[in-house]
Short mmCIF file of C-alpha atoms in Angstrom, two decimals:
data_model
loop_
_atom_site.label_atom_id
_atom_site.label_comp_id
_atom_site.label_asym_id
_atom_site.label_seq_id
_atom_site.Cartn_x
_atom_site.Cartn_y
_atom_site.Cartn_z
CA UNK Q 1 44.28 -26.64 5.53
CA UNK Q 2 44.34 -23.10 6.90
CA UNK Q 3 46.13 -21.67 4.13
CA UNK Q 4 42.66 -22.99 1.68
CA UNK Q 5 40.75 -20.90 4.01
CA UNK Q 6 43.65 -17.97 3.81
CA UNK Q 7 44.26 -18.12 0.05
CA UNK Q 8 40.15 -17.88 -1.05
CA UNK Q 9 37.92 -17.48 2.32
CA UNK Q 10 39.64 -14.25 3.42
CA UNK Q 11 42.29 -12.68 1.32
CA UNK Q 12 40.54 -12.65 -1.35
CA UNK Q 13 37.05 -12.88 -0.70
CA UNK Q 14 37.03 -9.76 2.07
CA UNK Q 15 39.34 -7.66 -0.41
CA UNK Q 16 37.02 -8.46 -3.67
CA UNK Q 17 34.25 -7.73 -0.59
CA UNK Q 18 35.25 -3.83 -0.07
CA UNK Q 19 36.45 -3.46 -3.99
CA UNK Q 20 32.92 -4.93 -4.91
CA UNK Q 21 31.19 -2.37 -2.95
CA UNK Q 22 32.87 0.66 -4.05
CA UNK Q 23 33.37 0.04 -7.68
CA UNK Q 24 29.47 -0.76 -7.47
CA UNK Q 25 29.11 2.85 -6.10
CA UNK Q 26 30.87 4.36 -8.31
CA UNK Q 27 29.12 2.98 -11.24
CA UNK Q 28 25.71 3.85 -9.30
CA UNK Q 29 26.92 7.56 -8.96
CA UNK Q 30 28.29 8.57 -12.25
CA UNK Q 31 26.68 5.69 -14.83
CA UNK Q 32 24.52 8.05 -17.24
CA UNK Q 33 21.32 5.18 -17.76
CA UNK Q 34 21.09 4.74 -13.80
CA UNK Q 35 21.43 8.60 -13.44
CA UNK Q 36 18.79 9.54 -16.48
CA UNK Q 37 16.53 11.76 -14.46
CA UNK Q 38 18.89 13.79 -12.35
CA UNK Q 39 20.71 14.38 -15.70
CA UNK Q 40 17.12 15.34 -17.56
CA UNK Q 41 16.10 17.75 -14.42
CA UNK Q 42 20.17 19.51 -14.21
CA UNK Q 43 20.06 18.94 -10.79
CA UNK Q 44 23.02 16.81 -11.15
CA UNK Q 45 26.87 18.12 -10.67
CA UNK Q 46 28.74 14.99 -11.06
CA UNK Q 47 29.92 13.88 -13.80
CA UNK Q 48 28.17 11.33 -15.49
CA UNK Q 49 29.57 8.77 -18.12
CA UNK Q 50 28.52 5.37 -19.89
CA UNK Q 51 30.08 2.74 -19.08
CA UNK Q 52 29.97 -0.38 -20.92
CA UNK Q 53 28.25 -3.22 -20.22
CA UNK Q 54 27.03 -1.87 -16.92
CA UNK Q 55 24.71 -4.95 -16.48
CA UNK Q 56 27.56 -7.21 -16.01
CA UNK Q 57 27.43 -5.81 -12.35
CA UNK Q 58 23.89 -6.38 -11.66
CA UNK Q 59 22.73 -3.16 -10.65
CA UNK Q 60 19.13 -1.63 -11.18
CA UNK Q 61 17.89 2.10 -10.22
CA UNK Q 62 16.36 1.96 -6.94
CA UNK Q 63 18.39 -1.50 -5.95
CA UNK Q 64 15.66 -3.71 -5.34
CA UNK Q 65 14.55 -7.37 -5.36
CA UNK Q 66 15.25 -8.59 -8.38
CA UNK Q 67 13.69 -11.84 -9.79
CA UNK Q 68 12.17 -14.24 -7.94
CA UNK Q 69 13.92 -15.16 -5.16
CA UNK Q 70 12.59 -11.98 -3.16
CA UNK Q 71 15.16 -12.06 -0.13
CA UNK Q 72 18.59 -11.43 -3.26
CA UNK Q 73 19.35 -8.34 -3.92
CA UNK Q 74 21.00 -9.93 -6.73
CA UNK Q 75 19.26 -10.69 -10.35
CA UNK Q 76 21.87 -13.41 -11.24
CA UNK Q 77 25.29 -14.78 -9.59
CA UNK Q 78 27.98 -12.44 -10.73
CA UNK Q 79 30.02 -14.63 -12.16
CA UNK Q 80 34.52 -14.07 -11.87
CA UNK Q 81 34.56 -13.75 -15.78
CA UNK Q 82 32.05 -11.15 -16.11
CA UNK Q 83 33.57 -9.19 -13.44
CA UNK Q 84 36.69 -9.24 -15.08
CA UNK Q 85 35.27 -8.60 -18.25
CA UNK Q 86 33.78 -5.46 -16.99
CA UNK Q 87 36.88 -3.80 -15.42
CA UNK Q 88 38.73 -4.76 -18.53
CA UNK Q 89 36.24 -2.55 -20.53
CA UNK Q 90 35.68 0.11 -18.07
CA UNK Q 91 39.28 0.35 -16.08
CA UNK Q 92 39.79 4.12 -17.49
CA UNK Q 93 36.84 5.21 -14.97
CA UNK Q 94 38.31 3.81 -11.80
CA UNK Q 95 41.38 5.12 -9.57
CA UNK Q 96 42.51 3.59 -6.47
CA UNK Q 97 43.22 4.98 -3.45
CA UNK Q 98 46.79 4.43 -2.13
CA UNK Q 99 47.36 1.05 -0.15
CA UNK Q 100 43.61 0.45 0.08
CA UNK Q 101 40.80 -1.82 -1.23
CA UNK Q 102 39.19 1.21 -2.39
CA UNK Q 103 38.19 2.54 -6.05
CA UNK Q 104 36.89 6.50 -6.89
CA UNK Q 105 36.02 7.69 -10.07
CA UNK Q 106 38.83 8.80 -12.36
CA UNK Q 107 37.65 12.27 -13.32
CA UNK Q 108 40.02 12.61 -16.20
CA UNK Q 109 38.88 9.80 -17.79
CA UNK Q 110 37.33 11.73 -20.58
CA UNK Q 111 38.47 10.68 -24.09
CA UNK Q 112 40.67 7.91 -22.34
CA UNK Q 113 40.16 4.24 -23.72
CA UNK Q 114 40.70 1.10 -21.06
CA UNK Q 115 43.94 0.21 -22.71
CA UNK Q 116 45.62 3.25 -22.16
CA UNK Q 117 45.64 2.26 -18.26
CA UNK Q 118 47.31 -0.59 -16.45
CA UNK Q 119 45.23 -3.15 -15.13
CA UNK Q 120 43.41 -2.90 -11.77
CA UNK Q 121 44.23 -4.42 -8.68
CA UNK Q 122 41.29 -6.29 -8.67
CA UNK Q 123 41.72 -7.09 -11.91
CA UNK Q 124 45.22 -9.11 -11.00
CA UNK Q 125 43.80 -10.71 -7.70
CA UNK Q 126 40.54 -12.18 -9.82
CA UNK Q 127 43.26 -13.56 -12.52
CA UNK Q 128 44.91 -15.44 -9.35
CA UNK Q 129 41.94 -17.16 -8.24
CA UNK Q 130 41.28 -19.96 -10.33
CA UNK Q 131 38.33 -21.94 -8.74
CA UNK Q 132 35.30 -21.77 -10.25
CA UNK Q 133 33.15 -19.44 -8.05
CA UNK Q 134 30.60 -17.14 -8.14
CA UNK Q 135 29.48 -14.46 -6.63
CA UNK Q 136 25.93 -15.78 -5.98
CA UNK Q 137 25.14 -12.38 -3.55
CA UNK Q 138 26.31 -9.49 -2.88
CA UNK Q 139 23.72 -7.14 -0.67
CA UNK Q 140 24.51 -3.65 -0.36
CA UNK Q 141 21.31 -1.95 -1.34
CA UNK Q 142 21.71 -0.06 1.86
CA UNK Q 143 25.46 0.74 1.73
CA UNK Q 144 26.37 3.38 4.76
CA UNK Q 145 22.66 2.65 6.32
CA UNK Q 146 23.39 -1.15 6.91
CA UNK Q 147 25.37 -4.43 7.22
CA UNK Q 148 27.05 -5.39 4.05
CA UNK Q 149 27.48 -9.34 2.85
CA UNK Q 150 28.58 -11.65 0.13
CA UNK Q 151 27.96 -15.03 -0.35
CA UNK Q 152 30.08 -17.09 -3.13
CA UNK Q 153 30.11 -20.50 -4.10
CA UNK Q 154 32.95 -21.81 -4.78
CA UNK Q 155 32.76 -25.26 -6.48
CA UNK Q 156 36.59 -26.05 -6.62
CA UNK Q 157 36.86 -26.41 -3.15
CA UNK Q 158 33.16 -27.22 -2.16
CA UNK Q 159 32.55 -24.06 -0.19
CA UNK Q 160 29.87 -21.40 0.37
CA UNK Q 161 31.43 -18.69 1.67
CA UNK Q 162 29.10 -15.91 3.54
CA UNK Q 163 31.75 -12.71 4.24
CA UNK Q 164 30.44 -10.07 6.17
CA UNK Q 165 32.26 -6.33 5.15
CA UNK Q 166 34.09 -4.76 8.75
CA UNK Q 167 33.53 -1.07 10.14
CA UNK Q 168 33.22 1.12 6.87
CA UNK Q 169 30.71 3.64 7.48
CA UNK Q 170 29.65 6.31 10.45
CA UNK Q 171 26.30 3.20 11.06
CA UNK Q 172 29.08 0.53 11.37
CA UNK Q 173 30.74 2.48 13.71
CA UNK Q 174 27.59 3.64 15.92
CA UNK Q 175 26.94 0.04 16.16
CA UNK Q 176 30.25 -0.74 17.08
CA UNK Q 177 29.77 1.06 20.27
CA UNK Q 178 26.61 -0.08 21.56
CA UNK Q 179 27.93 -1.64 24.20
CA UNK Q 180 25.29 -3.07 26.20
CA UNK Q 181 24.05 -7.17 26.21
CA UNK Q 182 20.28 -7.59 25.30
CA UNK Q 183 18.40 -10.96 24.56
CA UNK Q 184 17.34 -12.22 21.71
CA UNK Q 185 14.26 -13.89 20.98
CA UNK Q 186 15.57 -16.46 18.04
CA UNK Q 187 18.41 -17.04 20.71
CA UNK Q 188 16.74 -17.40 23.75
CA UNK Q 189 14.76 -20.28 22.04
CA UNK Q 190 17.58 -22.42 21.65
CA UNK Q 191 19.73 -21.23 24.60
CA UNK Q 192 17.43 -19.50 27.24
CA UNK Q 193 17.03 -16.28 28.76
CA UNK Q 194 20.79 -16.33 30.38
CA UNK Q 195 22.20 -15.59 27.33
CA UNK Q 196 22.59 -12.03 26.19
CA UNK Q 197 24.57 -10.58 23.39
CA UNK Q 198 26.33 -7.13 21.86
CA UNK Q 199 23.30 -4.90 21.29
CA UNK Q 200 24.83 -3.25 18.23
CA UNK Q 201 26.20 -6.22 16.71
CA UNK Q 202 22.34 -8.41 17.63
CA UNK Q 203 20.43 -4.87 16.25
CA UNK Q 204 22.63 -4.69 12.52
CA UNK Q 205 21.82 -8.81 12.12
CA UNK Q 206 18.06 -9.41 13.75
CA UNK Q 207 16.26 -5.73 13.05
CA UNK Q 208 13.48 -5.83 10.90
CA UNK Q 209 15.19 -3.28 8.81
CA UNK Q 210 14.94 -4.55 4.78
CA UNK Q 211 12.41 -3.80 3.12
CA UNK Q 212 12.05 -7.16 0.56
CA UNK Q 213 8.68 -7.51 -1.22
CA UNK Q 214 5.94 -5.87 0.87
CA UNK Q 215 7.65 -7.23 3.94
CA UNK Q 216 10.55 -5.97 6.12
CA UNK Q 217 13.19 -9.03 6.85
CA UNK Q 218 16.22 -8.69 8.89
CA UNK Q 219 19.71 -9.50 7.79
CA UNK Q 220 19.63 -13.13 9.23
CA UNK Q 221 16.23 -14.04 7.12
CA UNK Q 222 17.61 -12.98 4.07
CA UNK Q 223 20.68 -14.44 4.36
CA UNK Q 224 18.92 -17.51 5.71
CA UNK Q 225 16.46 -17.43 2.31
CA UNK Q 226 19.85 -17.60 0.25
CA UNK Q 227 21.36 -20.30 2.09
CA UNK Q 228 17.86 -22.17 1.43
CA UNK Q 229 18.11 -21.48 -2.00
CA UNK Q 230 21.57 -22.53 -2.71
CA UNK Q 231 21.25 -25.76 -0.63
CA UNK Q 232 18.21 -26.92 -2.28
CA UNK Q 233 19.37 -26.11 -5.91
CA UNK Q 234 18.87 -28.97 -8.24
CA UNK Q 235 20.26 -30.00 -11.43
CA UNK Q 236 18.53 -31.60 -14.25
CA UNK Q 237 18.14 -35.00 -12.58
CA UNK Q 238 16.83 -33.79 -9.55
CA UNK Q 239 20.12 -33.90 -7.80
CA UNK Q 240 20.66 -31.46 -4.78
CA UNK Q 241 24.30 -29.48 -6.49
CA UNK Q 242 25.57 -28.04 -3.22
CA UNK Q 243 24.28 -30.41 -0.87
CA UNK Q 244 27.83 -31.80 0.73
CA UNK Q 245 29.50 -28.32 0.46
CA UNK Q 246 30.85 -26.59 3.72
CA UNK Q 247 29.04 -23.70 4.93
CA UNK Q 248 31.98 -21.21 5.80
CA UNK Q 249 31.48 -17.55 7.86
CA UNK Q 250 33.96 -15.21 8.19
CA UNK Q 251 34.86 -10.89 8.67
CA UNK Q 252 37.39 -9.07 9.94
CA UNK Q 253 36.71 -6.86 13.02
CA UNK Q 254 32.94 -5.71 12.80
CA UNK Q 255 32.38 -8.43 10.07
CA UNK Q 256 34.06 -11.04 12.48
CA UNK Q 257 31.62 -10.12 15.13
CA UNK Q 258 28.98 -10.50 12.82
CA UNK Q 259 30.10 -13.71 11.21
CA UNK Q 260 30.25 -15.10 14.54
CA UNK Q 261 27.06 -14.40 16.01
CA UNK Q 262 25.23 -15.52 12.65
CA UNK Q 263 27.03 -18.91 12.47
CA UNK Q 264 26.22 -19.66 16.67
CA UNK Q 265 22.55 -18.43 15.88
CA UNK Q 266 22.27 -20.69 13.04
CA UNK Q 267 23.85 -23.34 14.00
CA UNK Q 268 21.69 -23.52 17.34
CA UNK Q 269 17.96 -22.81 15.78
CA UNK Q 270 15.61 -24.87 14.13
CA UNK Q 271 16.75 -23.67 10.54
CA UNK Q 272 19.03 -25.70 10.24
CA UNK Q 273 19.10 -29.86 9.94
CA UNK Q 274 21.83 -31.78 9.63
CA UNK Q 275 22.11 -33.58 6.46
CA UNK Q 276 23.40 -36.93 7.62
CA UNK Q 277 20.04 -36.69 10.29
CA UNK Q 278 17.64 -35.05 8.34
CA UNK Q 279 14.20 -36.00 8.75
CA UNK Q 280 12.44 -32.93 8.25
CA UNK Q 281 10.12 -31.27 5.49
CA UNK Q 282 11.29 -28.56 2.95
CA UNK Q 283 11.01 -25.94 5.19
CA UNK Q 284 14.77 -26.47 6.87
CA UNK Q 285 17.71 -25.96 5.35
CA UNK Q 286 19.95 -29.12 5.15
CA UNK Q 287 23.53 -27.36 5.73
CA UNK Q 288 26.59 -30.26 6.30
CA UNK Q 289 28.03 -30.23 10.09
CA UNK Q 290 30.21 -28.81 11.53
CA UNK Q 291 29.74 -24.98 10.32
CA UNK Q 292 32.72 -23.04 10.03
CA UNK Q 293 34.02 -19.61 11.66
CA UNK Q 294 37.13 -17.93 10.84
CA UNK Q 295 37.10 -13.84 12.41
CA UNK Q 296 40.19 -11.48 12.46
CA UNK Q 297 40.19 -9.39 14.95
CA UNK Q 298 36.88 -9.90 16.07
CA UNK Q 299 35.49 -7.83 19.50
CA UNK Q 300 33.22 -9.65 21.76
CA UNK Q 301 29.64 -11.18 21.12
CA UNK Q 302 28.43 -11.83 24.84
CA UNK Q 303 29.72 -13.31 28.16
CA UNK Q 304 30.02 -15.94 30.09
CA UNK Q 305 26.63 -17.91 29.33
CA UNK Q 306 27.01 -17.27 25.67
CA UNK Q 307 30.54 -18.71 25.99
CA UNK Q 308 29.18 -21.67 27.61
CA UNK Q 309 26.28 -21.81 24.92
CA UNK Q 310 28.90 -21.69 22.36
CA UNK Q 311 31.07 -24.39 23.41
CA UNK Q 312 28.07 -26.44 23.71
CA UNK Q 313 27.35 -25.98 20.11
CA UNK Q 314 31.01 -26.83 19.53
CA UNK Q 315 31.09 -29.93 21.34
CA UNK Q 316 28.43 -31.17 19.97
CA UNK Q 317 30.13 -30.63 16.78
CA UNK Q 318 27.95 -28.00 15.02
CA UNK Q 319 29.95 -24.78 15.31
CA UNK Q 320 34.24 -24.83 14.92
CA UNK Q 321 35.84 -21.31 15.40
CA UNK Q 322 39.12 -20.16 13.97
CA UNK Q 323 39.27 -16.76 16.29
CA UNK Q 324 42.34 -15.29 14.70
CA UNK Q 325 44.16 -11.35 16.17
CA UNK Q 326 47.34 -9.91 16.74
CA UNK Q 327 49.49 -8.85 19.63
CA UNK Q 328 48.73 -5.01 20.02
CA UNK Q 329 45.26 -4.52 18.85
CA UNK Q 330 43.07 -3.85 21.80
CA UNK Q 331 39.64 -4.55 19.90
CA UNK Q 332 39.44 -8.24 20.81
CA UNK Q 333 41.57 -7.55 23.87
CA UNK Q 334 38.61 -7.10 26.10
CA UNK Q 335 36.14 -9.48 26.99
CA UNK Q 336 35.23 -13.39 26.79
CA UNK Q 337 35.61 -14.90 23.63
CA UNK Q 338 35.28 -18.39 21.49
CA UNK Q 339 36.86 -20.97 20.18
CA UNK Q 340 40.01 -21.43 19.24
CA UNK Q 341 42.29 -18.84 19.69
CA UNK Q 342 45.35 -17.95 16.73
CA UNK Q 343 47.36 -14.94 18.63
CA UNK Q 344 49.71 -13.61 16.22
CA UNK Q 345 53.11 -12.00 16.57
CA UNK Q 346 55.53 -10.21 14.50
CA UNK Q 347 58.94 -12.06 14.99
CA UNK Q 348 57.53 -15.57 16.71
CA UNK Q 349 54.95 -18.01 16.00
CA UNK Q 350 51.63 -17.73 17.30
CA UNK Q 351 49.69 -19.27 20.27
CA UNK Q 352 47.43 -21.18 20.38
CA UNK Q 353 44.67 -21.86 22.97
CA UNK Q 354 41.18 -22.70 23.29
CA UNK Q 355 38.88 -20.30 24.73
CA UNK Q 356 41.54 -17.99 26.48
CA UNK Q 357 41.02 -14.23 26.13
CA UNK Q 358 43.57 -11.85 24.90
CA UNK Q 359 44.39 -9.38 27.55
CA UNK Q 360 46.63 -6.27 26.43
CA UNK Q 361 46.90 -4.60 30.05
CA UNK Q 362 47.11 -0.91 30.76
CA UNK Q 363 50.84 -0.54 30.47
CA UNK Q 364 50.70 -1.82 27.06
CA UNK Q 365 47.70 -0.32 25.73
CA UNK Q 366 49.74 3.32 26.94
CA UNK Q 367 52.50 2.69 24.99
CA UNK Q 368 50.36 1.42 21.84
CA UNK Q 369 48.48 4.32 22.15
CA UNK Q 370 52.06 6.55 22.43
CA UNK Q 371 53.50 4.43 19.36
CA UNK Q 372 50.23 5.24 17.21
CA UNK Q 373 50.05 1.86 16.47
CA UNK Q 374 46.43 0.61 17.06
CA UNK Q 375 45.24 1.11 13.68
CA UNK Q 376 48.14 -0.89 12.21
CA UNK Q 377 48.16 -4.15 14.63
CA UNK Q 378 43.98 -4.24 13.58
CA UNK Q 379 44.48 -4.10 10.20
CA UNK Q 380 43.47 -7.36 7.93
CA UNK Q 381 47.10 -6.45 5.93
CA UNK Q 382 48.86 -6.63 9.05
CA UNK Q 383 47.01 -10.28 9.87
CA UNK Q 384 47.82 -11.77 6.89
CA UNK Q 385 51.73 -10.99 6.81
CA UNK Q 386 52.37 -11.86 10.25
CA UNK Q 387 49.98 -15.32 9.24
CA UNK Q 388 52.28 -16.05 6.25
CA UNK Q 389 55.58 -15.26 7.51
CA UNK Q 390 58.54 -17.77 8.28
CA UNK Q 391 57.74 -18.41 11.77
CA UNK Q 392 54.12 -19.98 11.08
CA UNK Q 393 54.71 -22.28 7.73
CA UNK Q 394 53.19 -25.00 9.64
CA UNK Q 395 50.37 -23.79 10.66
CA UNK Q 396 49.16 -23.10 6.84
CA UNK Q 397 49.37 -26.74 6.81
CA UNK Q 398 46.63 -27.34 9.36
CA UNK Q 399 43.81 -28.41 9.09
CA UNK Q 400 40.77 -26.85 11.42
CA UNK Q 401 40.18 -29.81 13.26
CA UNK Q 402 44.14 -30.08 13.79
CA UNK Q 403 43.65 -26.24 15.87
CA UNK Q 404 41.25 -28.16 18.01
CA UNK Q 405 43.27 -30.70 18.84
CA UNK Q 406 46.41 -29.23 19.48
CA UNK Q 407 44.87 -26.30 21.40
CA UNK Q 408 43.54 -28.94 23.71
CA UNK Q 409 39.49 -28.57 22.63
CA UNK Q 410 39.01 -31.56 21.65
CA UNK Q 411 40.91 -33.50 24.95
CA UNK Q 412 38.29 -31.19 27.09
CA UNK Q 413 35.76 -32.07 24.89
CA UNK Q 414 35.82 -35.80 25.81
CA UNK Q 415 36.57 -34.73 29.48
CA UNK Q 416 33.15 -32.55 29.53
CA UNK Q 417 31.61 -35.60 27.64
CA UNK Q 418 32.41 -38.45 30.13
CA UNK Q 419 31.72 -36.00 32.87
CA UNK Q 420 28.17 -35.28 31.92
CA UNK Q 421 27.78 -39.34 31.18
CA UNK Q 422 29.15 -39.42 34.59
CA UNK Q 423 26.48 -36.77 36.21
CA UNK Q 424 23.74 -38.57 34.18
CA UNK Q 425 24.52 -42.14 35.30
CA UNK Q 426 24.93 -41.03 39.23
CA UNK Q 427 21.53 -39.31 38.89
CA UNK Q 428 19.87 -42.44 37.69
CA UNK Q 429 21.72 -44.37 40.86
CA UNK Q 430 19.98 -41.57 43.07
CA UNK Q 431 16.95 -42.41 41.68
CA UNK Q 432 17.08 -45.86 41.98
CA UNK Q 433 18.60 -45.83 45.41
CA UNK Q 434 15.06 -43.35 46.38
CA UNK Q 435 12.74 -45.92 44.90
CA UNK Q 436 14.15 -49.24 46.50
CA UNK Q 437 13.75 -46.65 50.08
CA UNK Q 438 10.76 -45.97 49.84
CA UNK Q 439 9.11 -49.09 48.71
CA UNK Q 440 10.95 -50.42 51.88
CA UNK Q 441 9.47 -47.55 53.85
CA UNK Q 442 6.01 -48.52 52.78
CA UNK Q 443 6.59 -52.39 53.47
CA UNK Q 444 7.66 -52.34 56.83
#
C-alpha cells in the first residue's frame, strides 16, 4: 500500500536522511578525538567537546573506506538502537533549528548532562518506527562537494531502501541548473544514442568523482557495489538473506531526479538480472522485478526518447514510478516526465494520470510568484499533509500496481503489447508474401 511506502520509504527515511547528515557534522566539527590535531596546533576556534560513544555513528578522521567492502563509506550498518542510544547520551550537544530536519551544536552545553534536555526529534521519530532496519549506508564523505545517499534494509517489510538527500548545498544547486541534455555512455548501451539526459543530474551520479581505494568510482558504482553486497549476503547455511526483498528508490526534488535516473539506468543495463531468469555468473546482481520509484517533486530527467525508453522499461515490467508533486510548485511543472503521475491539491483529491506533465502556465506561476508561495507548495512537509489529508484516505490504501491500473498504464500497456505483436506478425506476412513472388518470378 502507498501509505507502507509513506510511513517508512519517505517520511521517515528522507527526514532521518537530512538529520543523519547534520548531526554527523556536527559530531565531525566539535568531537575532541576526531579534532586532536587542530586542538594540539591552537589553530582551532570552535569549541570542541567529547561526546560519548562517538563510534556508535561510524565516523573516522579523514572519512574513508572502511573495511573491506571498499565502495562503503560505512565500517558497519548503523543499526536504529545504536542511533538512539547515542542521542540519548549525547542530546545536551544538539539544538534544532525551528521547523527543520536540521541539528547545530548547542554551545551552552557545557556542564549540562543529556537528561536535563527533552528528547530530540529524531529521537521520537526512531521510537515510532518499529521494523527492524538498518542503516546499512550512509555516504556523505563529501558532504557540500557531492551527492548524498542512504541505503537501509528494512527486514519487516522486505525492503532496501536507497534515498537520495534533495538540494542542500551551493554543488546541489549548481547542478540543479545545468540545464542542458548530454548522452551517456552506460545509457546509450542499453537505449542508444537518441537518448539524452539532465547534464547536472547525469554529472552528480556517473562522474568519476570518489576516490575509493586507489581508484576513483562514480556514485552509480558504489552504490551498485552495495546493492551487490547486500543481495548476495549469506547466512550460515549458505542462504542468500535479502534475495526476494524489493529494491525501492526514492528523493524529494534533486534526490527525486536522482532516484529516478539511477533506478531507469539500472534497471536497463547489464547489472542487473532478474532473479526468477537468472542465468548468469556472480558478477550481476540478482535484484527482484519490478524496481520501484517513488520522487516528490521531482524536475525532469530527459525528453521525449528517454520517455519512450522509460516506458519501455515499464512495460516490460522492470521499472514502476510513483511521480508524486503538488499544485503550485513549478519545479516539475516543466518538461516531459514518467510514470505515473500523483498531482496533489490542498482541499480535493489528487489526479491521477499516466505520463501527463504538470503544466502551471504563466498566469499562475505570476501570482505564485506574487503570493511567495513557491518554496511552500515544493516542500516535502507540504507533500505529505496534503497526501494524508481527508480527501485522499483511499489512496493510502493502494497498492503501486493499483496507480497503474487505475491511471490507465496498464490498459495501454496491453494496447502497445498487441500492437507490436500486431507489427511483428504483418512483417513476417510481408516477408512471406516477397518470397512466394519471387520464387514465382524466377519460375516463369
Amino acid at each position: 500500500m502507498l501509505s507502507s511506502y509513506l510511513s517508512f520509504t519517505k517520511s521517515k527515511v528522507s527526514t532521518l536522511m537530512y538529520e543523519l547528515y547534520t548531526i554527523r557534522e556536527v559530531v565531525r566539527q566539535h568531537d575532541i578525538t576526531l579534532n586532536e590535531e587542530t586542538e594540539k596546533e591552537g589553530e582551532g576556534k570552535k569549541k570542541l567537546v567529547a561526546f560519548d560513544s562517538p563510534e556508535l555513528l561510524c565516523l573516522t578522521k579523514d572519512g574513508g573506506p572502511l573495511d573491506e567492502f571498499q565502495s562503503r563509506a560505512l565500517k558497519y550498518p548503523i543499526s536504529y538502537t545504536n542511533l538512539l542510544e547515542f542521542l540519548k547520551k549525547n542530546r545536551q550537544f544538539f539544538k534544532q533549528k525551528p521547523g527543520k530536519a536540521t541539528y547545530l551544536f548547542n554551545s551552552e552545553c557545557e556542564g549540562k548532562l543529556p537528561y536535563n534536555y527533552p528528547p530530540l526529534s529524531i529521537e521520537m521519530n526512531l521510537t515510532e518506527i518499529h521494523d527492524d532496519a538498518e542503516v546499512w549506508e550512509f555516504d556523505d564523505r563529501f558532504h557540500g562537494k557531492d551527492l548524498i545517499y542512504a541505503i537501509i534494509v528494512n527486514r519487516t517489510r522486505k525492503r532496501v531502501n536507497l534515498s537520495f538527500r534533495g538540494t542542500a548545498s551551493a554543488n546541489d544547486l549548481m547542478m540543479d541548473i545545468k540545464f542542458l541534455f548530454k548522452r551517456i555512455e552506460c545509457i546509450t548501451k542499453f537505449a542508444g544514442k537518441d537518448v539524452k539526459v539532465h547534464k547536472g543530474f547525469s554529472e552528480y551520479l556517473f562522474s568519476n568523482n570518489s576516490k575509493v581505494g586507489q581508484k576513483s568510482k562514480s556514485k552509480y558504482e558504489c552504490i551498485c557495489e552495495n546493492l551487490n553486497t547486500i543481495y548476495s549476503t549469506r547466512d550460515e547455511q549458505g542462504n542468500e538473506i535479502y534475495r526476494d526483498f524489493e529494491l525501492t528508490t526514492t528523493g524529494h526534488s534533486l534526490g527525486g531526479a536522482l532516484a529516478q535516473l539511477f533506478a531507469y539506468t539500472f534497471a536497463g543495463s547489464k547489472e542487473l538480472t532478474d532473479l526468477n531468469q537468472s542465468t548468469q555468473g556472480p558478477e550481476h546482481i540478482l535484484i527482484p522485478k519490478p524496481i520501484t520509484v517513488i520522487t516528490f517533486a521531482s524536475p525532469t530527467i530527459g525528453k521525449k526518447h528517454y520517455v519512450k525508453s522509460f516506458q519501455k522499461l515499464e512495460r516490460d515490467g522492470e521499472l514502476r514510478h510513483l511521480r508524486v508533486s503538488n499544485c503550485g510548485d513549478i519545479i516539475p511543472g516543466f518538461g516531459k516526465h514518467c510514470g505515473v503521475s500523483i498531482h496533489l491539491y490542498e482541499n480535493k483529491q489528487a489526479k491521477i494520470k499516466y505520463g501527463k506533465s504538470v503544466n502551471i502556465g504563466r498566469r499562475r506561476m505570476r501570482s505564485l510568484t506574487s503570493q511567495g508561495s513557491l518554496l511552500l507548495n515544493h516542500s516535502l512537509a507540504t507533500t505529505l499533509d496534503r497526501i494524508s489529508n481527508e480527501f485522499n484516505s483511499d489512496l493510502l490504501r493502494m497498492s503501486v500496481e493499483d496507480f497503474y491500473e487505475k491511471s490507465g498504464a496498464n490498459t495501454l500497456f496491453r494496447r502497445q503489447g498487441r500492437q507490436a505483436f500486431s507489427r511483428s506478425d504483418g512483417n513476417r506476412s510481408f516477408g512471406r508474401f516477397k518470397r512466394l513472388t519471387n520464387s514465382m518470378y524466377r519460375r516463369y
